[in-house]
Short mmCIF file of C-alpha atoms in Angstrom, two decimals:
data_model
loop_
_atom_site.label_atom_id
_atom_site.label_comp_id
_atom_site.label_asym_id
_atom_site.label_seq_id
_atom_site.Cartn_x
_atom_site.Cartn_y
_atom_site.Cartn_z
CA MET D 1063 -0.60 -3.26 18.28
CA GLY D 1064 -1.59 -6.92 18.62
CA PHE D 1065 -4.54 -8.39 16.76
CA SER D 1066 -6.66 -11.39 17.64
CA TYR D 1067 -8.25 -13.30 14.78
CA SER D 1068 -10.71 -16.14 15.25
CA CYS D 1069 -11.89 -18.78 12.83
CA ASN D 1070 -15.27 -17.22 12.19
CA ASP D 1071 -16.94 -14.83 9.83
CA GLN D 1072 -16.45 -11.91 12.22
CA ALA D 1073 -12.77 -11.37 11.33
CA PRO D 1074 -12.30 -7.83 10.01
CA GLU D 1075 -12.17 -7.31 6.27
CA ILE D 1076 -8.99 -5.98 4.68
CA VAL D 1077 -9.06 -2.83 2.56
CA PHE D 1078 -6.17 -2.21 0.17
CA PHE D 1079 -6.13 1.48 -0.70
CA ASP D 1080 -3.99 4.00 -2.53
CA LEU D 1081 -3.92 7.75 -3.07
CA GLU D 1082 -2.68 9.85 -5.95
CA THR D 1083 -1.69 13.32 -4.81
CA THR D 1084 -0.01 16.51 -5.85
CA VAL D 1085 3.73 16.80 -5.15
CA PRO D 1086 4.71 19.83 -3.03
CA LYS D 1087 7.11 22.17 -4.77
CA ARG D 1088 8.37 23.78 -1.57
CA VAL D 1089 8.87 22.72 2.01
CA GLY D 1090 5.68 23.58 3.89
CA ASP D 1091 3.35 23.11 0.92
CA ARG D 1092 0.57 20.59 1.52
CA PHE D 1093 -0.36 17.49 -0.41
CA TRP D 1094 -3.73 17.55 -2.17
CA VAL D 1095 -5.50 14.23 -2.75
CA LEU D 1096 -6.40 13.87 -6.44
CA GLU D 1097 -7.62 10.28 -6.49
CA PHE D 1098 -8.68 7.63 -4.01
CA GLY D 1099 -9.01 3.96 -4.83
CA ALA D 1100 -9.71 0.92 -2.66
CA ILE D 1101 -10.69 -2.73 -2.77
CA VAL D 1102 -12.15 -4.68 0.13
CA VAL D 1103 -11.11 -8.34 0.39
CA THR D 1104 -12.28 -11.12 2.67
CA PRO D 1105 -9.77 -12.11 5.37
CA HIS D 1106 -9.91 -15.87 4.75
CA LYS D 1107 -9.99 -16.12 0.95
CA LEU D 1108 -8.80 -12.67 -0.19
CA ASN D 1109 -11.81 -12.42 -2.50
CA GLU D 1110 -12.61 -8.89 -3.65
CA VAL D 1111 -16.08 -8.01 -2.39
CA GLU D 1112 -16.17 -4.24 -2.89
CA SER D 1113 -14.30 -1.53 -4.76
CA TYR D 1114 -14.44 2.24 -4.95
CA THR D 1115 -12.49 4.89 -6.78
CA THR D 1116 -12.98 8.58 -7.43
CA LEU D 1117 -11.09 11.56 -8.75
CA ILE D 1118 -11.03 14.49 -6.33
CA LYS D 1119 -10.91 18.19 -7.12
CA PRO D 1120 -8.53 20.14 -4.86
CA LYS D 1121 -9.56 23.49 -3.46
CA ASP D 1122 -6.82 25.16 -5.48
CA LEU D 1123 -6.86 23.84 -9.06
CA SER D 1124 -3.61 25.62 -9.88
CA VAL D 1125 -1.66 22.97 -7.94
CA VAL D 1126 -2.58 20.36 -10.58
CA ALA D 1127 -0.42 20.26 -13.70
CA MET D 1128 -2.01 21.06 -17.05
CA LYS D 1129 -0.21 18.08 -18.57
CA SER D 1130 1.07 14.86 -17.06
CA SER D 1131 4.38 13.17 -17.83
CA ARG D 1132 2.44 9.87 -18.02
CA SER D 1133 -0.11 9.12 -20.71
CA ASP D 1134 -2.70 8.08 -18.13
CA GLY D 1135 -1.68 10.63 -15.49
CA ILE D 1136 -4.05 12.98 -13.71
CA THR D 1137 -4.33 16.46 -15.24
CA ARG D 1138 -6.10 19.65 -14.27
CA LYS D 1139 -8.78 19.01 -16.87
CA ALA D 1140 -9.39 15.52 -15.46
CA VAL D 1141 -10.25 16.82 -11.98
CA GLU D 1142 -11.87 20.18 -12.74
CA ASN D 1143 -15.38 18.66 -12.64
CA ALA D 1144 -14.63 16.02 -10.00
CA PRO D 1145 -16.21 16.11 -6.52
CA SER D 1146 -14.34 17.78 -3.68
CA PHE D 1147 -12.91 15.70 -0.86
CA GLU D 1148 -15.73 16.90 1.37
CA ASP D 1149 -18.24 15.55 -1.16
CA VAL D 1150 -16.78 12.02 -1.03
CA ALA D 1151 -15.61 12.00 2.61
CA ASP D 1152 -18.56 9.89 3.79
CA ARG D 1153 -17.88 7.20 1.18
CA ILE D 1154 -14.16 7.12 1.94
CA PHE D 1155 -14.83 7.00 5.69
CA GLY D 1156 -17.25 4.13 5.21
CA ILE D 1157 -14.87 1.97 3.21
CA LEU D 1158 -11.90 2.56 5.54
CA ASN D 1159 -13.24 2.81 9.07
CA GLY D 1160 -13.06 -0.29 11.25
CA ARG D 1161 -11.16 -2.43 8.75
CA VAL D 1162 -7.58 -3.62 8.42
CA TRP D 1163 -5.77 -1.15 6.17
CA ALA D 1164 -3.30 -2.51 3.62
CA GLY D 1165 -1.12 -0.84 1.01
CA HIS D 1166 2.39 -0.08 -0.17
CA ASN D 1167 4.17 2.40 2.12
CA ILE D 1168 0.86 3.50 3.62
CA GLN D 1169 2.33 4.03 7.10
CA ARG D 1170 4.66 6.76 5.88
CA PHE D 1171 2.39 8.31 3.29
CA ASP D 1172 -1.24 7.34 2.67
CA CYS D 1173 -2.27 7.17 6.34
CA LEU D 1174 -0.87 10.65 6.88
CA ARG D 1175 -2.64 12.07 3.83
CA ILE D 1176 -6.00 10.60 4.85
CA LYS D 1177 -5.73 12.15 8.30
CA GLU D 1178 -4.69 15.52 6.84
CA ALA D 1179 -7.60 15.51 4.38
CA PHE D 1180 -10.17 14.85 7.09
CA ASP D 1181 -8.54 17.37 9.44
CA TYR D 1182 -8.79 19.98 6.68
CA ILE D 1183 -12.59 19.61 6.51
CA ASN D 1184 -12.85 19.48 10.33
CA ARG D 1185 -14.04 15.91 10.48
CA PRO D 1186 -12.69 12.97 12.51
CA PRO D 1187 -10.70 10.59 10.30
CA PRO D 1188 -11.49 6.91 9.83
CA LEU D 1189 -9.57 4.53 12.07
CA PRO D 1190 -8.14 1.10 11.21
CA VAL D 1191 -8.21 -1.98 13.42
CA GLY D 1192 -4.80 -2.88 12.04
CA ILE D 1193 -2.30 -1.77 9.40
CA ILE D 1194 -0.43 -3.94 6.91
CA ASP D 1195 2.31 -2.04 5.11
CA SER D 1196 3.43 -4.30 2.27
CA LEU D 1197 6.58 -2.24 1.69
CA ARG D 1198 7.80 -2.80 5.23
CA VAL D 1199 6.80 -6.46 5.41
CA LEU D 1200 8.13 -7.42 1.97
CA THR D 1201 11.42 -5.60 2.54
CA GLU D 1202 11.90 -7.59 5.73
CA LYS D 1203 10.70 -10.97 4.44
CA PHE D 1204 11.41 -10.91 0.70
CA GLY D 1205 14.49 -8.68 0.74
CA ARG D 1206 15.61 -6.18 -1.87
CA ARG D 1207 15.98 -8.70 -4.65
CA ALA D 1208 13.46 -6.64 -6.65
CA GLY D 1209 15.64 -3.54 -6.39
CA ASN D 1210 14.23 -0.47 -4.70
CA MET D 1211 11.01 -2.29 -3.71
CA LYS D 1212 8.76 0.26 -5.39
CA MET D 1213 5.54 -1.23 -6.69
CA ALA D 1214 6.69 -0.73 -10.29
CA SER D 1215 9.92 -2.63 -9.58
CA LEU D 1216 8.09 -5.51 -7.89
CA ALA D 1217 5.59 -5.75 -10.74
CA SER D 1218 8.40 -5.78 -13.30
CA TYR D 1219 10.29 -8.40 -11.30
CA PHE D 1220 7.32 -10.76 -11.43
CA GLY D 1221 6.25 -9.81 -14.96
CA ILE D 1222 2.71 -8.92 -13.93
CA GLY D 1223 2.43 -5.67 -15.86
CA GLN D 1224 3.35 -2.03 -15.70
CA GLN D 1225 2.24 0.14 -12.82
CA LYS D 1226 -0.29 2.70 -14.02
CA HIS D 1227 -0.09 5.06 -11.04
CA ARG D 1228 -3.86 5.10 -10.83
CA SER D 1229 -5.29 4.20 -7.47
CA LEU D 1230 -7.62 1.28 -8.24
CA ASP D 1231 -5.19 -0.40 -10.65
CA ASP D 1232 -2.35 -0.02 -8.16
CA VAL D 1233 -4.17 -1.61 -5.22
CA ARG D 1234 -5.10 -4.66 -7.29
CA MET D 1235 -1.48 -4.93 -8.41
CA ASN D 1236 -0.42 -4.61 -4.76
CA LEU D 1237 -2.45 -7.69 -3.81
CA GLU D 1238 -1.03 -9.70 -6.72
CA VAL D 1239 2.53 -8.77 -5.73
CA VAL D 1240 1.92 -10.00 -2.18
CA LYS D 1241 0.63 -13.34 -3.51
CA HIS D 1242 3.67 -13.76 -5.77
CA CYS D 1243 6.12 -12.94 -2.96
CA ALA D 1244 4.41 -15.44 -0.65
CA THR D 1245 4.71 -18.18 -3.25
CA VAL D 1246 8.42 -17.57 -3.88
CA LEU D 1247 9.11 -17.63 -0.14
CA PHE D 1248 7.23 -20.94 0.10
CA LEU D 1249 9.36 -22.50 -2.64
CA GLU D 1250 12.59 -21.30 -1.07
CA SER D 1251 11.66 -22.49 2.42
CA SER D 1252 10.39 -25.87 1.19
CA LEU D 1253 13.32 -26.68 -1.14
CA PRO D 1254 16.19 -24.47 0.03
CA ASN D 1255 18.88 -26.34 -1.93
CA MET D 1256 16.94 -26.15 -5.19
CA PHE D 1257 15.56 -22.64 -4.83
CA GLU D 1258 18.40 -20.96 -3.00
CA SER D 1259 17.88 -17.21 -2.78
CA LYS D 1260 20.72 -15.32 -4.48
CA TRP D 1261 19.34 -11.83 -4.14
CA TYR D 1262 21.49 -8.95 -3.03
CA GLU D 1263 21.13 -5.22 -2.74
CA SER D 1264 22.36 -3.60 -5.94
CA PRO D 1265 24.95 -0.83 -5.50
CA SER D 1266 23.03 1.13 -8.12
CA ILE D 1267 19.97 1.47 -5.88
CA MET D 1268 19.54 5.09 -4.85
CA THR D 1269 18.81 5.35 -1.15
CA ARG D 1270 17.73 8.48 0.69
CA SER D 1271 21.18 8.90 2.29
CA ARG D 1272 22.94 8.69 -1.10
CA SER D 1273 20.55 11.20 -2.62
CA HIS D 1274 21.04 13.71 0.20
CA GLY D 1275 20.59 17.27 -0.94
CA LYS D 1276 18.75 16.53 -4.17
CA SER D 1277 15.29 17.53 -2.93
CA PRO D 1278 13.96 18.96 0.34
CA CYS D 1279 10.81 16.84 -0.08
CA LYS D 1280 12.58 13.61 -1.08
CA GLU D 1281 11.11 11.45 1.65
CA GLU D 1282 7.55 12.25 0.64
CA THR D 1283 7.85 12.72 -3.12
CA SER D 1284 9.47 9.30 -3.47
CA ARG D 1285 6.84 7.75 -1.27
CA LYS D 1286 6.95 4.31 -2.87
CA SER D 1287 10.64 3.88 -2.05
CA PRO D 1288 11.61 1.99 1.10
CA PRO D 1289 13.16 3.81 4.06
CA THR D 1290 16.94 3.62 4.32
CA THR D 1291 16.59 1.63 7.54
CA LEU D 1292 13.55 0.01 8.99
CA GLY D 1293 14.57 1.07 12.48
CA ASN D 1294 14.15 4.79 11.85
CA ARG D 1295 10.55 5.41 10.97
CA ARG D 1296 8.48 8.55 11.23
CA THR D 1297 5.72 8.57 13.80
CA VAL D 1298 2.38 7.94 12.14
CA PRO D 1299 -1.03 9.09 13.32
CA TYR D 1300 -2.29 5.55 13.85
CA ALA D 1301 -1.12 2.67 16.00
CA ARG D 1302 0.97 0.02 14.17
CA GLY D 1303 -0.01 -3.07 14.09
CA SER D 1304 0.39 -17.05 -6.60
CA LEU D 1305 1.89 -17.77 -8.80
CA GLY D 1306 -1.31 -19.77 -8.14
CA LYS D 1307 -4.72 -18.80 -6.70
CA VAL D 1308 -5.11 -18.46 -2.94
CA THR D 1309 -7.28 -21.34 -1.70
CA GLU D 1310 -9.43 -22.31 1.23
CA ARG D 1311 -6.23 -22.89 3.22
CA VAL D 1312 -6.10 -19.19 4.02
CA LYS D 1313 -8.76 -19.69 6.67
CA GLY D 1314 -6.71 -22.31 8.47
CA LEU D 1315 -3.62 -20.17 8.08
CA LEU D 1316 -5.24 -17.20 9.81
CA CYS D 1317 -6.57 -19.44 12.57
CA LYS D 1318 -3.01 -20.67 13.15
CA ALA D 1319 -1.79 -17.07 13.28
CA GLN D 1320 -4.05 -15.76 16.02
CA GLY D 1321 -2.72 -12.66 17.72
CA GLN D 1322 -0.16 -11.81 15.02
CA PRO D 1323 -0.26 -9.38 12.07
CA PRO D 1324 -1.99 -11.19 9.18
CA LEU D 1325 0.35 -10.40 6.29
CA GLN D 1326 3.47 -11.50 8.17
CA GLN D 1327 1.77 -14.81 8.91
CA LEU D 1328 0.66 -15.08 5.26
CA LEU D 1329 4.30 -14.87 4.23
CA LYS D 1330 5.62 -17.06 7.04
CA HIS D 1331 3.13 -19.86 6.39
CA SER D 1332 2.69 -19.29 2.66
CA HIS D 1333 3.19 -22.99 1.91
CA SER D 1334 -0.26 -23.57 3.36
CA LEU D 1335 -1.78 -21.57 0.50
CA LEU D 1336 -0.64 -23.98 -2.20
CA ARG D 1337 -1.20 -27.45 -0.78
#
C-alpha cells in the first residue's frame, strides 16, 4: 500500500500499540487479550498527544495463570475485576481506527489479535491507513547487530532499560528504540570510515528453523522474534503498507518522503533529525 503525506496538519497521526495475551497450550487454542496499551504521536514531531491502557478480563478466567514468572506479569487476580473486551471495544476502536498503526511485530501478531477480538464480539474491527512494523523495518535497515531483534534485546543493546512486558511501557520503549536506531544509522552513513558497522548475525541466535519441533505454537508464542526470512510472511488481515530529541526537522523529512512508508523514510533520512 502506498501512502501520500503532505506538509500540513492533516497528515494521519501514528498510534504505537501493544497487546499482552495468553499463550495457547495446544494447537487450535485461541489467544485471549489481557492488556491493551497505546500512545498516539504527531506525525511531524513524534510528540505523544494521547495514551490509553487497560487490563482485559477474558471470558474464561481459567486460561490466565494464577502466578506469573515475571514480578510485574499479569495474573488471574489482576484481571478478575477488569472490564471485558466488549466493554472497552469502543475505546480501542476509537484510538486505532483511521490512524497509522505502529509496533514491534504487529503485522504477524497484534493486528491478527485485534481482528480476532472484534470478530469474537461480532463487531467490525478498526482499520489502519498504514502499518509500520518496527521489527521488519529495523531488521532490514539496522540489521541483526542487536541479536534476535526482540524489543528486550534492542533495549539492552542501547541501554535504555529493561522491557517490562506491559503494554504501555513497551510502546513507549518501542518509540525510543526507533529513535536510537535512526541516530546510529545517521552516524554510520555520514562518517562511514569512523563509524563502520561491524555487526554480524551471531551463530547463537535461535531461529525458527533451528528450533524446529520444540513447540507447535512457536511462531506465535515467540511473537517478538523476527521471521527466519523476510520473504516468507504470513498473510495478514490488513493491507501492508536519539540519542537526541527529534526536532522540527521531522516535518521537512516527511514532506521529502511523500508517497513512501514513514518509518523507512525516517531511517533513510535520519540525519535530518539531528541537524
